[in-house]
Amino acid sequence: MRILAGNWKMFKVRTQAEHFFQEVGIELVQSEIRKIVAASPTLLETCLQFATGTGIEIFSQNCAWADEGAFTGEISPLQLKELGVQGTIIGHSERRQYFGESDATCAKRAEAAIKHELDVIYCIGESLEERKTGKTFQVLEEQLKSFIPVAQKNPARFILAYEPVWAIGTGLTADEAQIREAHGFLAKKLAEANLSIIPILYGGSVKTTNFKQIAAIEHVSGGLVGGASLEPKAYVELHNCL
Ligand code: PGA
């Protein structure tokens, strides 16, 4: 399965979301590539409405670990399910970096999401400091330790995203050798846990100009794309790289 997942982060208001789907139109509907857009909570309903007929699935960018309760500022899997979204990103590095998410909270969130039949794009990746000090594989292995037991509960619901933190939004893409090495490592670890069906996406400064090369690397099933996924034309171009 080839996958293009756009992560809109905290961009766009509803009119812009509407415009995006109107521009993409029915161009991608026949393709066998799985197409996703993850949007802010206030945009989800608009996205669901206007994505109808485009073949693009709508995901949330996060999901709480509880069905309901005193969790100000959170969005619950029940609320997402009620809207009709198909899934959610969990553990994006911006959540880990700025909002205190840990491997433990990410695993709890993922578990709640699959309990409510939401698909999960689960993000992992090393920081620049960790890469520079040779800890990349140690960090990835540690992050996988929380992910694997949850993924084993329902592997078909999961997509893993390898996003080196230093490559996100910086214009610095990991080079081919770094991507090959990291994805090879993750694929081996997933195979050892009987999770080979889980696709692995690369994320971090993916652009229309580099995506074709990246997507051709072994064990890369597609991309989780931030900045470059915001414009409808670019989204279609990214899709056509797969
Ligand atoms: P970027 O973001 O493509 O803008 O680097 C990727 C991501 O955060 O998922």
Coordinates of C-alpha atoms and ligand atoms in Angstrom, one line a residue:
M1 CA 0.0 0.0 0.0
R2 CA 1.4 3.4 -1.0
I3 CA 0.3 6.3 1.2
L4 CA 0.3 10.1 1.0
A5 CA -0.6 11.8 4.3
G6 CA -0.7 15.5 4.5
N7 CA -0.3 17.1 7.9
W8 CA -1.7 20.5 7.8
K9 CA -0.6 21.3 11.4
M10 CA -2.2 24.6 12.7
F11 CA -2.7 26.0 9.2
K12 CA -5.9 27.1 7.3
V13 CA -9.3 28.4 8.2
R14 CA -12.5 26.7 6.9
T15 CA -12.7 28.7 3.6
Q16 CA -9.1 27.6 2.8
A17 CA -9.9 24.0 3.6
E18 CA -13.0 24.1 1.3
H19 CA -10.9 25.7 -1.5
F20 CA -8.3 22.9 -1.2
F21 CA -10.8 20.1 -1.7
Q22 CA -12.6 21.9 -4.5
E23 CA -9.3 22.4 -6.3
V24 CA -8.3 18.8 -5.9
G25 CA -11.7 17.7 -7.1
I26 CA -12.1 14.2 -8.4
E27 CA -8.6 14.1 -9.9
L28 CA -7.2 11.5 -7.4
V29 CA -10.4 9.5 -6.8
Q30 CA -9.5 6.5 -9.0
S31 CA -5.9 6.1 -7.8
E32 CA -5.0 3.1 -5.6
I33 CA -2.8 5.3 -3.4
R34 CA -4.2 5.9 0.1
K35 CA -4.7 9.6 0.5
I36 CA -5.0 11.3 3.9
V37 CA -5.2 14.9 5.2
A38 CA -4.8 15.5 8.9
A39 CA -6.4 18.8 10.0
S40 CA -7.1 20.9 13.1
P41 CA -10.3 20.1 15.1
T42 CA -12.2 23.2 13.8
L43 CA -11.6 22.1 10.2
L44 CA -12.6 18.5 10.5
E45 CA -16.3 18.9 9.7
T46 CA -15.6 21.1 6.7
C47 CA -12.9 18.8 5.5
L48 CA -15.2 15.7 5.8
Q49 CA -17.9 17.6 3.9
F50 CA -15.7 18.8 1.0
A51 CA -13.5 15.8 0.8
T52 CA -16.5 13.6 -0.1
G53 CA -15.9 12.3 -3.6
T54 CA -12.2 13.2 -3.7
G55 CA -10.9 9.9 -2.3
I56 CA -9.1 11.7 0.5
E57 CA -9.5 10.5 4.1
I58 CA -9.7 12.9 6.9
F59 CA -7.6 12.4 10.1
S60 CA -7.3 14.3 13.3
Q61 CA -3.8 15.4 14.5
N62 CA -4.3 14.0 18.0
C63 CA -6.7 12.0 20.1
A64 CA -7.2 11.8 23.9
W65 CA -6.7 8.5 25.8
A66 CA -10.1 8.8 27.5
D67 CA -13.6 8.6 26.0
E68 CA -14.7 11.6 28.1
G69 CA -13.8 13.5 31.2
A70 CA -12.0 16.5 32.7
F71 CA -9.4 16.9 30.0
T72 CA -9.6 20.6 29.0
G73 CA -8.4 21.2 25.5
E74 CA -8.4 17.6 24.4
I75 CA -10.5 15.8 21.7
S76 CA -11.8 12.4 22.5
P77 CA -11.9 9.3 20.2
L78 CA -15.7 9.3 20.6
Q79 CA -16.0 12.9 19.4
L80 CA -13.8 12.1 16.4
K81 CA -15.8 9.0 15.6
E82 CA -19.0 10.9 15.8
L83 CA -17.7 13.4 13.2
G84 CA -16.8 10.5 10.9
V85 CA -13.0 11.0 10.7
Q86 CA -11.1 7.9 9.7
G87 CA -8.1 8.2 12.0
T88 CA -5.6 10.3 13.8
I89 CA -1.9 11.2 14.0
I90 CA -0.4 10.3 17.4
G91 CA 3.0 11.3 18.8
H92 CA 4.0 13.9 16.3
S93 CA 7.3 15.4 17.3
E94 CA 5.7 18.8 17.8
R95 CA 3.4 17.3 20.3
R96 CA 6.3 15.6 22.0
Q97 CA 8.5 18.7 21.9
Y98 CA 6.0 21.5 22.9
F99 CA 3.2 19.7 24.7
G100 CA 5.0 17.1 26.8
E101 CA 3.9 14.0 25.0
S102 CA 5.9 10.9 26.1
D103 CA 6.1 7.4 24.7
A104 CA 3.7 6.3 27.5
T105 CA 1.0 9.0 26.7
C106 CA 1.4 8.3 22.9
A107 CA 0.8 4.6 23.5
K108 CA -2.3 5.3 25.6
R109 CA -3.7 7.6 23.0
A110 CA -3.1 5.1 20.2
E111 CA -4.8 2.4 22.2
A112 CA -7.9 4.6 22.8
A113 CA -8.0 5.5 19.1
I114 CA -8.0 1.9 17.9
K115 CA -10.6 0.9 20.5
H116 CA -12.9 3.3 18.7
E117 CA -11.9 2.0 15.2
L118 CA -9.8 4.9 14.3
D119 CA -6.6 4.3 12.2
V120 CA -3.4 5.7 13.6
I121 CA -0.3 7.3 12.1
Y122 CA 2.2 6.9 14.9
C123 CA 5.2 9.1 14.7
I124 CA 8.7 8.4 15.9
G125 CA 12.1 9.9 15.2
E126 CA 15.4 11.1 16.7
S127 CA 16.5 14.7 17.5
L128 CA 19.6 16.3 16.1
E129 CA 21.4 15.9 19.4
E130 CA 20.5 12.2 19.4
R131 CA 21.7 11.7 15.8
K132 CA 24.9 13.6 16.5
T133 CA 25.7 11.5 19.5
G134 CA 25.1 8.3 17.7
K135 CA 21.9 7.4 19.6
T136 CA 19.5 7.3 16.7
F137 CA 18.8 3.5 16.8
Q138 CA 18.7 3.4 20.5
V139 CA 16.0 6.1 20.5
L140 CA 14.0 4.5 17.8
E141 CA 14.1 1.2 19.6
E142 CA 13.0 2.9 22.8
Q143 CA 10.1 4.5 21.0
L144 CA 9.1 1.2 19.4
K145 CA 9.0 -0.4 22.9
S146 CA 5.8 1.5 23.7
F147 CA 4.4 1.3 20.2
I148 CA 4.7 -2.5 19.5
P149 CA 2.4 -3.9 22.2
V150 CA -0.4 -1.5 21.2
A151 CA 0.2 -2.1 17.5
Q152 CA -0.1 -5.9 18.1
K153 CA -3.6 -5.4 19.3
N154 CA -4.7 -4.5 15.8
P155 CA -1.9 -4.1 13.3
A156 CA -4.1 -3.3 10.4
R157 CA -5.1 0.0 12.0
F158 CA -1.5 1.3 12.1
I159 CA 0.9 3.3 10.0
L160 CA 4.3 4.1 11.4
A161 CA 5.9 7.4 10.4
Y162 CA 9.7 7.9 10.7
E163 CA 10.3 11.6 11.1
P164 CA 13.7 12.7 12.2
V165 CA 13.0 15.8 14.3
W166 CA 15.8 17.8 12.8
A167 CA 14.3 17.4 9.3
I168 CA 10.8 18.6 10.2
G169 CA 10.0 22.0 8.8
T170 CA 13.7 22.8 8.5
G171 CA 14.3 22.2 4.8
L172 CA 16.8 19.6 5.8
T173 CA 15.7 16.2 4.4
A174 CA 17.5 13.1 5.7
D175 CA 19.7 11.8 2.9
E176 CA 18.9 8.6 1.0
A177 CA 21.4 6.5 3.1
Q178 CA 20.0 7.8 6.4
I179 CA 16.4 7.0 5.3
R180 CA 17.4 3.6 4.0
E181 CA 19.2 2.7 7.2
A182 CA 16.4 3.9 9.5
H183 CA 13.6 2.3 7.5
G184 CA 15.5 -0.9 7.2
F185 CA 16.0 -0.9 11.0
L186 CA 12.3 -0.2 11.7
A187 CA 11.1 -2.8 9.1
K188 CA 13.3 -5.4 10.8
K189 CA 12.0 -4.6 14.3
L190 CA 8.4 -4.7 13.0
A191 CA 9.1 -8.1 11.4
E192 CA 10.5 -9.5 14.6
A193 CA 7.2 -8.4 16.3
N194 CA 5.1 -10.0 13.5
L195 CA 4.0 -6.5 12.4
S196 CA 5.3 -6.5 8.9
I197 CA 2.0 -5.4 7.5
I198 CA 2.5 -2.0 9.0
P199 CA 3.6 0.5 6.4
I200 CA 6.4 2.9 7.2
L201 CA 6.2 6.5 6.0
Y202 CA 9.0 9.0 5.8
G203 CA 8.4 12.6 7.0
G204 CA 10.6 15.7 7.3
S205 CA 10.9 18.3 4.6
V206 CA 9.3 16.2 1.9
K207 CA 8.7 18.3 -1.2
T208 CA 7.4 17.7 -4.7
T209 CA 11.1 17.8 -5.9
N210 CA 12.4 15.1 -3.6
F211 CA 9.5 12.8 -2.9
K212 CA 9.8 10.5 -5.9
Q213 CA 13.4 9.6 -4.9
I214 CA 12.5 9.2 -1.2
A215 CA 9.4 7.0 -2.0
A216 CA 11.6 4.7 -4.1
I217 CA 13.8 3.7 -1.1
E218 CA 13.2 0.2 0.2
H219 CA 10.7 0.0 3.1
V220 CA 9.4 3.5 2.4
S221 CA 5.6 3.2 1.8
G222 CA 5.0 6.9 1.3
G223 CA 5.2 10.2 3.1
L224 CA 3.8 12.3 6.0
V225 CA 4.1 15.7 4.5
G226 CA 3.7 19.0 6.3
G227 CA 4.4 22.3 4.6
A228 CA 4.4 20.9 1.1
S229 CA 0.9 19.4 1.4
L230 CA -1.0 22.6 2.0
E231 CA -1.5 23.6 -1.6
P232 CA -3.9 21.5 -3.7
K233 CA -1.6 21.5 -6.7
A234 CA 1.4 20.4 -4.6
Y235 CA -0.7 17.7 -3.0
V236 CA -1.6 16.3 -6.4
E237 CA 2.0 16.5 -7.5
L238 CA 3.1 14.6 -4.3
H239 CA 0.5 12.0 -5.0
N240 CA 1.8 11.6 -8.6
C241 CA 5.3 10.9 -7.2
L242 CA 4.0 7.6 -5.7
Ligands
PGA1 P1 7.3 19.1 7.0 O1 6.6 18.4 8.2 O2 7.0 18.3 5.8 O3 6.8 20.5 7.0 O4 8.8 19.0 7.3 C1 6.4 17.0 8.3 C2 5.6 16.7 9.5 O5 5.7 17.4 10.5 O6 4.9 15.7 9.5

